[in-house]
Coordinates of C-alpha atoms and ligand atoms in Angstrom, one line a residue:
M721 CA -21.2 110.5 49.9
T722 CA -23.3 111.6 52.9
E723 CA -21.9 111.7 56.4
Y724 CA -23.9 108.6 57.2
Q725 CA -22.5 106.7 54.2
M726 CA -19.0 107.7 55.2
K727 CA -19.5 106.5 58.7
L728 CA -20.9 103.2 57.5
V729 CA -18.0 102.7 55.2
D730 CA -15.5 103.4 58.0
K731 CA -17.3 101.0 60.4
F732 CA -17.5 98.3 57.7
I733 CA -13.7 98.6 57.1
A734 CA -12.9 98.7 60.8
V735 CA -15.0 95.7 61.7
R736 CA -13.7 93.6 58.7
N737 CA -10.1 94.4 59.7
K738 CA -10.7 93.7 63.4
T739 CA -11.9 90.2 62.7
V740 CA -8.7 89.4 60.8
S741 CA -6.5 91.1 63.5
L742 CA -8.1 88.7 66.1
T743 CA -6.4 85.8 64.2
E744 CA -2.9 87.3 64.5
P745 CA -1.8 85.2 67.5
L746 CA -3.0 82.0 65.6
T747 CA -1.3 79.6 63.3
V748 CA -3.0 78.3 60.2
E749 CA -3.4 74.9 61.9
D750 CA -5.2 76.6 64.9
M751 CA -7.7 77.9 62.4
L752 CA -8.8 74.5 61.1
V753 CA -9.8 72.9 64.3
Q754 CA -13.4 72.4 65.6
V755 CA -14.0 70.8 69.0
G756 CA -17.4 69.5 69.7
N757 CA -20.7 70.5 68.1
D758 CA -21.1 74.0 69.3
T759 CA -17.9 75.6 68.0
S760 CA -16.7 76.3 64.5
P761 CA -13.2 76.6 63.0
V762 CA -11.8 80.1 62.8
R763 CA -11.4 79.7 59.1
W764 CA -15.1 79.1 58.8
H765 CA -16.0 82.2 60.8
L766 CA -13.7 84.2 58.5
A767 CA -15.6 82.9 55.5
H768 CA -19.2 82.8 56.8
T769 CA -19.1 86.5 57.8
T770 CA -18.0 87.2 54.3
W771 CA -20.6 85.0 52.7
F772 CA -23.2 87.0 54.7
F773 CA -22.4 90.2 52.8
E774 CA -22.1 88.3 49.5
K775 CA -25.4 86.4 49.8
F776 CA -27.7 89.0 51.3
I777 CA -26.2 92.1 49.5
L778 CA -24.1 91.4 46.4
S779 CA -25.9 88.3 45.0
T780 CA -29.3 89.9 45.8
F781 CA -28.9 93.5 44.6
V782 CA -26.0 93.7 42.1
K783 CA -27.0 92.9 38.5
G784 CA -24.5 90.6 36.9
Y785 CA -22.6 90.0 40.1
K786 CA -20.1 87.2 39.7
K787 CA -19.7 85.0 42.8
F788 CA -16.1 84.4 44.1
N789 CA -16.9 80.7 44.1
E790 CA -20.3 79.0 43.4
K791 CA -19.7 76.3 46.0
Y792 CA -19.4 78.7 48.9
D793 CA -23.1 79.1 49.3
Y794 CA -23.3 75.5 50.4
L795 CA -20.1 75.6 52.6
F796 CA -20.6 78.9 54.4
N797 CA -24.4 79.3 54.8
S798 CA -24.9 78.6 58.5
Y799 CA -28.6 78.0 58.9
Y800 CA -30.7 79.9 56.3
E801 CA -33.1 77.3 55.1
T802 CA -34.8 79.7 52.7
V803 CA -31.6 80.3 50.6
G804 CA -30.6 76.7 50.1
N805 CA -28.9 73.7 51.6
F806 CA -25.9 74.0 53.9
F807 CA -23.1 71.8 55.0
P808 CA -23.6 70.1 58.4
K809 CA -22.4 72.3 61.3
N810 CA -20.7 69.5 63.2
L811 CA -18.4 68.7 60.2
R812 CA -17.1 72.2 59.6
G813 CA -13.7 71.1 61.1
T814 CA -13.2 68.2 58.7
Q815 CA -12.0 70.5 55.8
S816 CA -8.7 72.1 55.1
R817 CA -9.8 73.7 51.8
P818 CA -10.5 76.4 50.9
G819 CA -7.5 77.3 53.0
V820 CA -7.0 80.4 55.1
D821 CA -5.1 82.2 52.2
E822 CA -8.0 81.5 49.8
I823 CA -10.5 82.7 52.4
L824 CA -8.6 85.9 52.9
K825 CA -8.8 86.4 49.1
Y826 CA -12.5 85.8 49.4
R827 CA -12.7 88.5 52.1
K828 CA -10.9 91.0 49.9
Y829 CA -13.0 90.2 46.9
I830 CA -16.2 90.8 48.9
D831 CA -14.8 94.0 50.6
D832 CA -13.8 95.4 47.2
N833 CA -17.2 94.7 45.7
I834 CA -19.1 96.3 48.6
L835 CA -16.9 99.4 48.7
R836 CA -16.4 99.9 45.0
N837 CA -20.1 99.6 44.1
E838 CA -21.7 103.0 44.4
S839 CA -25.1 101.6 43.7
I840 CA -24.8 99.7 47.0
L841 CA -23.6 102.5 49.2
E842 CA -26.2 104.9 47.7
N843 CA -29.1 102.6 48.1
P844 CA -30.8 103.3 51.5
A845 CA -32.6 99.9 51.3
I846 CA -29.2 98.3 51.5
H847 CA -27.8 100.3 54.4
S848 CA -29.7 98.3 57.0
L849 CA -28.3 95.1 55.5
I850 CA -24.8 96.5 55.7
E851 CA -25.4 97.4 59.3
L852 CA -26.8 93.9 59.9
G853 CA -23.7 92.4 58.3
I854 CA -21.4 94.5 60.4
N855 CA -23.3 93.6 63.6
H856 CA -23.3 89.9 62.5
E857 CA -19.6 90.0 62.1
Q858 CA -19.1 91.6 65.5
Q859 CA -21.1 88.6 67.0
H860 CA -18.8 86.3 65.2
Q861 CA -15.7 88.1 66.6
E862 CA -17.0 87.1 70.1
L863 CA -17.9 83.6 68.9
M864 CA -14.3 83.2 67.5
L865 CA -12.8 83.9 70.9
M866 CA -15.2 81.6 72.6
D867 CA -14.3 78.9 70.1
I868 CA -10.6 79.5 70.3
K869 CA -10.8 79.2 74.2
F870 CA -12.7 76.0 74.0
N871 CA -10.4 74.5 71.4
F872 CA -7.2 75.4 73.3
F873 CA -8.7 74.2 76.6
N874 CA -9.4 70.8 75.1
N875 CA -5.8 70.5 74.1
P876 CA -3.7 68.9 76.9
I877 CA -0.8 71.4 76.3
L878 CA -3.2 74.3 77.0
P879 CA -2.0 76.7 74.4
V880 CA -1.9 80.5 75.1
Y881 CA -3.9 82.8 72.8
T882 CA -2.1 85.9 74.0
K883 CA -0.1 86.8 77.2
I884 CA -1.4 89.8 79.0
S885 CA 1.1 91.6 81.1
K886 CA -0.8 94.1 83.1
F887 CA -4.1 93.1 84.6
P888 CA -5.3 95.9 86.9
K889 CA -5.2 94.8 90.6
Y890 CA -8.8 95.3 91.5
S891 CA -10.3 93.5 94.5
S892 CA -14.0 92.9 94.9
R893 CA -16.3 94.6 97.4
P894 CA -19.2 93.5 99.6
L895 CA -22.3 92.7 97.6
K896 CA -25.1 95.3 98.0
Y897 CA -28.6 95.3 96.6
K898 CA -30.2 98.1 94.7
R899 CA -33.9 98.4 95.5
I900 CA -36.2 99.2 92.6
K901 CA -39.8 100.3 93.0
G902 CA -42.4 98.3 91.1
G903 CA -44.8 99.8 88.6
E904 CA -45.1 100.4 84.9
Y905 CA -41.9 100.7 82.9
E906 CA -41.0 100.5 79.2
I907 CA -38.3 98.3 77.8
G908 CA -36.9 97.6 74.3
S909 CA -35.3 99.7 71.7
S910 CA -37.1 102.6 69.9
G911 CA -34.2 104.6 68.6
N912 CA -32.9 105.0 65.1
E913 CA -29.5 103.4 65.8
F914 CA -29.0 99.8 64.7
K915 CA -30.8 97.1 66.7
F916 CA -31.7 93.5 66.1
D917 CA -35.2 92.6 65.3
N918 CA -35.6 90.8 68.7
E919 CA -35.1 94.1 70.6
Y920 CA -38.2 96.0 69.6
P921 CA -41.0 97.2 69.7
R922 CA -40.5 99.1 72.9
H923 CA -43.3 98.1 75.1
K924 CA -44.8 98.5 78.6
V925 CA -44.0 96.0 81.3
Y926 CA -45.3 95.8 84.9
L927 CA -42.8 95.0 87.6
E928 CA -43.3 94.2 91.3
D929 CA -40.8 95.8 93.8
F930 CA -37.5 94.0 93.5
E931 CA -33.8 94.2 94.4
I932 CA -30.8 93.5 92.3
G933 CA -27.1 92.9 93.1
D934 CA -24.7 95.8 92.5
R935 CA -22.0 93.5 91.1
L936 CA -21.5 90.0 89.7
V937 CA -21.0 86.9 92.0
T938 CA -17.3 86.1 92.5
N939 CA -15.3 82.9 92.3
K940 CA -14.8 83.0 96.1
E941 CA -18.6 83.1 96.6
Y942 CA -19.1 80.3 94.1
L943 CA -16.5 78.2 95.9
E944 CA -18.5 78.5 99.1
F945 CA -21.4 77.0 97.2
M946 CA -19.2 74.2 95.9
R947 CA -17.7 73.5 99.3
D948 CA -21.2 73.4 100.8
G949 CA -21.8 70.3 98.7
C950 CA -24.2 72.0 96.3
Y951 CA -23.3 69.9 93.2
E952 CA -24.5 66.9 95.3
N953 CA -27.7 68.5 96.6
P954 CA -30.8 67.8 94.4
K955 CA -32.9 70.3 96.4
L956 CA -31.1 73.2 94.8
W957 CA -31.4 72.1 91.2
L958 CA -33.9 72.4 88.4
S959 CA -34.8 68.8 87.3
D960 CA -33.1 69.2 83.9
G961 CA -30.1 70.7 85.6
W962 CA -29.8 67.9 88.0
S963 CA -30.0 65.3 85.2
W964 CA -27.4 67.3 83.2
I965 CA -24.8 67.7 86.0
N966 CA -25.0 64.0 86.8
R967 CA -25.0 62.8 83.2
E968 CA -22.1 65.0 82.3
N969 CA -20.4 64.6 85.7
I970 CA -20.2 68.4 86.2
R971 CA -18.7 69.5 89.5
S972 CA -17.4 73.0 88.8
P973 CA -17.7 75.8 86.2
L974 CA -16.2 75.2 82.7
Y975 CA -12.4 76.0 82.6
W976 CA -11.8 75.2 86.2
I977 CA -9.0 72.7 86.7
K978 CA -8.9 70.8 90.0
E979 CA -5.3 70.5 91.4
G980 CA -5.4 68.8 94.8
D981 CA -7.5 71.1 97.1
Y982 CA -7.2 74.1 94.8
Y983 CA -8.4 75.2 91.4
S984 CA -6.7 76.7 88.5
Q985 CA -8.5 78.4 85.7
F986 CA -7.9 78.4 82.0
N987 CA -8.2 81.8 80.3
L988 CA -7.1 83.1 76.9
D989 CA -3.8 84.1 78.5
G990 CA -3.3 80.5 79.6
K991 CA -3.7 78.5 82.8
G992 CA -3.3 80.4 86.1
K993 CA -4.3 80.4 89.7
L994 CA -8.1 80.9 90.2
N995 CA -8.5 84.5 91.4
P996 CA -11.1 84.4 94.1
E997 CA -12.0 88.0 93.4
D998 CA -12.8 87.6 89.7
P999 CA -16.4 87.2 88.7
V1000 CA -17.4 83.5 88.4
S1001 CA -17.6 82.8 84.7
H1002 CA -18.6 80.1 82.2
L1003 CA -21.7 78.9 84.1
S1004 CA -24.7 77.2 82.6
Y1005 CA -28.2 78.6 83.4
Y1006 CA -28.7 75.6 85.7
E1007 CA -25.6 76.4 87.8
A1008 CA -26.5 80.1 88.0
D1009 CA -30.0 79.2 89.1
A1010 CA -28.8 76.6 91.7
Y1011 CA -26.4 79.2 93.1
A1012 CA -29.2 81.8 93.4
T1013 CA -31.4 79.3 95.1
W1014 CA -28.7 78.3 97.6
A1015 CA -28.1 82.1 98.3
G1016 CA -31.8 82.6 99.1
K1017 CA -32.2 84.7 96.0
R1018 CA -33.1 84.3 92.3
L1019 CA -31.9 85.4 88.9
P1020 CA -33.4 88.7 87.6
T1021 CA -35.9 88.7 84.8
E1022 CA -34.7 90.4 81.6
E1023 CA -37.2 93.2 82.2
E1024 CA -35.9 93.8 85.7
W1025 CA -32.3 93.8 84.4
E1026 CA -33.0 96.4 81.7
V1027 CA -35.0 98.7 84.1
A1028 CA -32.2 98.5 86.7
F1029 CA -29.3 99.2 84.3
M1030 CA -30.9 101.3 81.6
N1031 CA -28.7 104.3 82.5
E1032 CA -25.4 102.5 83.1
P1033 CA -22.7 104.2 81.2
I1034 CA -20.7 102.5 78.5
T1035 CA -17.3 104.1 78.7
K1036 CA -13.7 103.1 78.3
N1037 CA -13.8 101.6 81.8
E1038 CA -16.2 98.9 81.1
N1039 CA -14.4 95.7 80.2
F1040 CA -15.0 94.9 76.5
I1041 CA -12.9 93.2 73.8
E1042 CA -11.0 96.4 73.1
N1043 CA -9.5 96.3 76.6
N1044 CA -7.7 93.1 75.4
F1045 CA -8.0 91.4 78.8
F1046 CA -10.2 88.6 77.4
K1047 CA -11.4 87.8 80.9
P1048 CA -13.7 89.4 83.4
L1049 CA -12.3 91.6 86.2
P1050 CA -13.3 92.4 89.8
P1051 CA -15.7 95.3 90.0
C1052 CA -13.7 97.9 91.9
S1053 CA -13.3 101.2 90.1
H1054 CA -13.4 100.0 86.5
S1055 CA -17.2 99.8 86.3
A1056 CA -19.9 100.8 88.7
T1057 CA -21.9 97.6 88.6
Q1058 CA -20.4 95.4 85.9
A1059 CA -23.7 95.5 84.1
M1060 CA -22.1 96.3 80.8
G1061 CA -19.1 94.2 79.8
D1062 CA -17.3 91.6 81.8
L1063 CA -19.8 88.7 81.5
W1064 CA -23.1 88.0 79.9
E1065 CA -25.6 87.7 82.7
W1066 CA -28.2 84.9 82.8
T1067 CA -31.7 86.1 83.3
R1068 CA -34.7 83.8 84.3
S1069 CA -36.5 85.0 81.2
A1070 CA -37.2 82.6 78.3
Y1071 CA -36.1 84.0 74.9
L1072 CA -39.5 84.9 73.4
P1073 CA -40.8 87.5 71.0
Y1074 CA -41.8 90.9 72.4
P1075 CA -45.4 92.0 71.9
R1076 CA -46.1 92.8 68.3
S1077 CA -42.5 91.8 67.3
K1078 CA -42.0 90.6 63.8
P1079 CA -39.0 89.0 62.1
L1080 CA -37.2 91.0 59.4
E1081 CA -38.6 90.7 55.8
G1082 CA -37.0 88.1 53.6
S1083 CA -34.4 85.4 54.4
V1084 CA -32.7 87.5 57.1
G1085 CA -36.0 86.9 59.0
E1086 CA -34.3 83.6 59.9
Y1087 CA -31.7 85.5 61.8
N1088 CA -33.2 85.6 65.3
H1089 CA -36.9 84.7 65.6
K1090 CA -36.7 81.0 64.6
F1091 CA -34.6 80.3 67.7
M1092 CA -37.3 81.5 70.1
S1093 CA -37.9 78.2 71.8
G1094 CA -36.0 76.5 74.7
Q1095 CA -33.4 79.2 75.2
M1096 CA -32.8 81.8 78.0
V1097 CA -31.9 85.5 77.6
L1098 CA -28.6 86.9 78.8
R1099 CA -27.9 90.6 79.1
G1100 CA -25.1 93.1 79.2
G1101 CA -22.2 91.9 77.0
S1102 CA -18.9 90.4 78.0
C1103 CA -15.1 91.0 78.0
V1104 CA -15.1 89.6 74.4
T1105 CA -18.0 91.7 73.1
P1106 CA -17.1 94.7 70.9
R1107 CA -18.0 97.9 72.9
E1108 CA -19.8 99.4 69.9
H1109 CA -21.9 96.3 69.5
I1110 CA -23.7 96.3 72.8
R1111 CA -26.8 98.1 73.9
H1112 CA -28.9 98.1 77.1
T1113 CA -31.7 96.6 75.2
Y1114 CA -29.5 93.8 73.7
R1115 CA -30.8 90.2 74.0
N1116 CA -28.3 87.4 73.8
F1117 CA -29.6 83.8 74.1
F1118 CA -28.4 80.3 74.7
T1119 CA -29.9 77.0 75.7
P1120 CA -29.6 76.5 79.5
E1121 CA -26.7 73.9 79.5
K1122 CA -24.3 76.0 77.4
R1123 CA -21.3 77.5 79.1
W1124 CA -18.6 78.1 76.6
M1125 CA -19.8 81.7 76.2
F1126 CA -18.5 84.3 78.7
S1127 CA -21.5 83.9 81.0
G1128 CA -21.8 85.0 84.6
L1129 CA -24.3 85.5 87.4
R1130 CA -26.0 88.5 89.2
L1131 CA -28.5 87.9 92.0
A1132 CA -31.9 89.5 92.4
G1133 CA -34.6 89.1 94.9
D1134 CA -38.3 89.8 95.7
V1135 CA -39.0 92.6 98.2
E1136 CA -41.8 91.9 100.7
Ligands
LIG1448 C1 -26.9 85.5 69.5 C2 -24.8 84.4 69.8 C3 -26.8 83.1 69.9 O1 -24.3 82.3 67.9 O2 -26.1 81.8 66.7 C4 -24.3 84.5 64.6 C5 -25.2 85.0 67.0 N1 -26.4 84.9 64.7 N2 -24.8 84.4 63.4 C6 -25.4 82.6 67.4 C7 -25.3 84.8 65.5 C8 -26.1 84.6 63.5 C9 -26.0 83.9 67.7 N3 -26.1 84.2 69.2
LIG1449 FE1 -23.6 83.8 61.6

């Protein structure tokens, strides 16, 4: 095996194991539940990530490959119309079978088939699909924690995923702005390392002078916005946002619990006092935008964000899933600007194809591009993103009312 193949195998094994290790604090019952239409049961994530390797690699490239179970194509295909029908997403939580044990057997069967099949590891055409499968599974590790948090929050006993004994005692610092000169820049990925098909080609952009915050907005700052009556002030809101907060009766970020005059916050380590110094999290695009308007600022565009933070380091200090905090932290000392890790940052950019961008060939072309309408781009990764998964050019995307992902807010502004 070449060095590249050995690394790929190591990464495959590490990521497959990490997914299962994230379920250690859970009971089997925990893994069956789906709350609402956005989340999926943990057992489904375990199976779907496995199906991805089976469908796009084993069934496609291995002559005489025998499927683990013929029915899994229907059950564990998420949204690939070109490979066949799939079970309705909102009903994923209605099934107890195949059970978790059976799904773990499915995982082992697929892992063995990928790893024991030399024709796969030696075929360069398949390497990029293995990389895609690994990166896909890392996305689902984050989705699993998002879904577990939402599931537990909707349970009146507010279960704890895992207790964390030692949060560092950082406090926030005054917000400063970094000024960036306008002009021609390049954004997007051009390297040989793995990247999704929505991140390239690298291309020129023209920016006006702008300024961008050197940290995320905090709970304390967001509380000022709330206490200023901003959820009742239509002048601050986009029309769709105003309809949405009133229809859904939204008066605070997700996971805030009003207790008299104070707020508690639910995190994966359970319910606790809202820490005013923590970055404000679990905001919709509408709330992020309204806050920026109230503050006399705006959200950055994705181009501005990338130009501003292109050279931010990704070290052990940035707060990713490996730190096992599963919540964002105040900025002092752990990360210069919080650009990488902590929280996904809403940008004011619509999720659109880059110039000359093309979807991948074949059915995996359905991975990203078909979602390019009605969604906004978020940048920088979060405290539940795997460190090795993120890049400065990485584009996450959600519709503007979603807030169960670990989203946050950074301010930007025009410079006269
Ligand atoms: C990039 C997080 C929006 O959740 O649909 C998972 C990730 N893509 N499987 C999503 C994804 C295919 C995607 N997001
Ligand atoms: Fe998926």
